[in-house]
Amino acid sequence: MGNFFKRVTIGLPYLWLCLLFLLPFLIVLRVSFSEPVLAMPPFAPQFDLSEGWQAFTDAVSRFTLYNFQFVLEDSLYTNAYLSSLRIALISTFLTLVIGFPLAYGMSRAPMTIRPMLLMLVILPFWTSFLIRVYAWIGILKPEGLMNQFLMGAGIISTPLRIYNTEIAVYIGIVYSYLPFMVLPIYATLEKMDYSYVEAARDLGCSALGAFWKITARLALPGVLAGCFLVFIPAIGEFVIPELLGGSRTLMIGKTLWSEFFNNRDWPVASTVAIILLAILVVPIVLFQNAQARAAEAGR
Amino acid sequence: MKSLGSTRRSFTPWLDKETKPYISFQNVTKKFGDFVAVDNLTLNIYEREFYSLLGPSGCGKTTLLRMLAGFEEPTSGEIFLDGVSLKGVPPHKRPVNMMFQSYALFPHMSVRDNIGFGLKQAGIAKAQITERVDAILKLVKLEEFAKRKPDQLSGGQRQRVALARSVVLRPKLLLLDEPLGALDKKLREETQFELMDLQHELGLTFMIVTHDQEEAMTMSDRIAVMDKGTVIQTGTPAEIYEAPNSRYVADFIGTVNTLEGKVKEKAAGKVKIVGKDGFTIEAATTDQFALNTDDTAWFSIRPEKIKVSRSKPDKQTNAVEGEVWDIGYLGDMTLFNVMLDSGTIMRASVLNAKRTVDDPIGYEDRIWLSFEPDAGIVLER
């Protein structure tokens, strides 16, 4: 009885993953090997299970790698990948630069106000992500709040052009993903024994030296977790560049969207998605490794 | 010449007026908000001394240590180390090292790197670091553990790494915050002697914070008993134990019987006290004795200085009868809690010098407790 219960509890997450991750993945993978056709659904070959095994193998034999060749050779796609990678890397770095001091400040704040600070970090999640990104349009657009304020204060005379540029995308990504950076770093810093820093100071480290050699070093697992949690969703981000980035910001999420919905080319869109996944697997595996090593080290 | 306790020490720099104190707290006060952790404290510690700060938690002893290390600045007053004021000197520029209560071993570094950390900070050449770390590892008997991480060590090994890390820089002063607190009893006793040997070998000045009176008694040259941010008494372990200056100190160190009474007859070198418990105590006093007739005084006597007998001793004073209330057999000695007719419980201990006893004292037996005039001490507060 206990054994059965154990199997069910272990099995359920696997079942969940199979249904909602593995199965959709296999469908996308299979579409990426197909050709686009003007039909519904818009790709061939189709599997017709009523015609038996022979029809299935025939269909499989018509699979093609043409889409992969096409996507990898067309500079439009490679540029979109590279641009996404660049934007994701820069945003991750910016999020870290802003998030680390925040997390550090929180971990050093008096015990009594820490829950409130934590609440403030999580609070934005209470509003829909989409609405928050829309709000940034209102702030950043030429006649928006920010320009009104800066011009009203006499700091600038012509409105800043931030909306519909890459800078707006950085602002959007940093804003949206900041909690994912702050929370894991805070978690590692908060449980760190401050006497390590005092010991380092006692042994001859300046305040800055002790920060680098002890605090920053011991926060590394949290920093890595935060970076991956920001980088992985940022690289495939669609909503933020679509709403804030304008037409000139090239990101793979937007390319994918236009292949699916504008061009109705499901096979190429699927291929773009599969290649994106392949690119992401590398940092994901690195992340898992880092996590496993941290767990092994026991902290 | 009579001296207190059975120890004879030749190291008594505090008695020499010529010797300059090595560490000097001068009217140091430290406040945290409204809370006064250290209250106008003046204290001198001499070179090569093994000095203990003893007191209950919250008495300010750790704050005192942290002010020396540079983690806290005094609110007022000044601290001098070897004649130089420590005001505004950051922790990393003080020739002082600290061994932390939690050990604070860097979890991401091996034992070797932990011990070598301070040397590396000081910019010492690699070969020399290796040499010095090796030497200290040998001293604390941890040669085989050099490559381990702190979480792969036992509590006792961690303690020794922390000790090695704090002495490898050869600080002028080593601060130890409850250094043995996390060890079990047996290991603690062993380590006490190791610490004393180490201090002697390296010729360092040790300042140790502890709430364990036994630990302080065993290791220290001098002890400062603290309460509520002030020092109540400083002295050698024997002075603290045999000549406490207050009921607080007498009570804090070891077990003590304190009998309240009124001063009756006062003569040179002795005083008669009529105790609340209905018997007269004749006690020896020192020249400093300042109480007058009818003042309240407390007579404080240690259990091992009370004689236990079945028959009435042939003297009028310093003897009282009671009923055996509790017996505690400790092996080396037996404790008797005796209820006097007044209801007060006095404790006496008897050394079990012989293996067998004729007619042992049992529960509810009526026995006599007696003591010599100089066996206890009269306290004024």
XYZ file of C-alpha atoms in Angstrom, chain A residues 193 195-207 209 213-214 217-218 296-299, chain B residues 66 69 71 90-92 96-98 100 102 104-109 117-118 121 151 165 169:
46
model
C 26.908 33.187 8.422
C 30.972 35.705 10.903
C 32.726 34.431 7.722
C 33.082 38.039 6.638
C 34.261 39.085 10.102
C 36.773 36.242 10.112
C 38.118 37.396 6.750
C 38.364 40.981 8.018
C 40.108 39.706 11.126
C 42.622 37.804 8.979
C 43.628 40.907 7.067
C 41.021 41.489 4.344
C 39.754 44.978 3.648
C 35.982 45.380 3.573
C 38.382 42.164 -0.215
C 36.551 36.584 -1.426
C 33.775 35.558 0.934
C 32.094 33.676 -3.573
C 29.582 32.068 -1.228
C 27.133 17.696 -3.406
C 29.181 20.327 -1.605
C 26.355 20.384 0.896
C 25.448 24.016 0.742
C 34.510 42.432 19.547
C 38.931 42.879 17.325
C 34.040 44.836 14.890
C 39.819 48.775 11.099
C 39.832 45.059 11.992
C 42.267 44.081 9.243
C 44.830 40.931 16.856
C 43.241 37.700 15.710
C 40.057 36.132 16.845
C 35.092 32.677 16.557
C 31.106 29.295 15.419
C 33.677 30.653 10.955
C 35.791 28.340 8.795
C 35.339 29.285 5.149
C 33.191 26.461 3.755
C 34.544 26.787 0.217
C 38.175 26.393 1.199
C 44.178 32.691 4.171
C 45.637 35.297 6.516
C 46.359 38.384 2.637
C 32.269 20.064 6.566
C 44.032 29.758 11.497
C 49.664 34.996 11.845
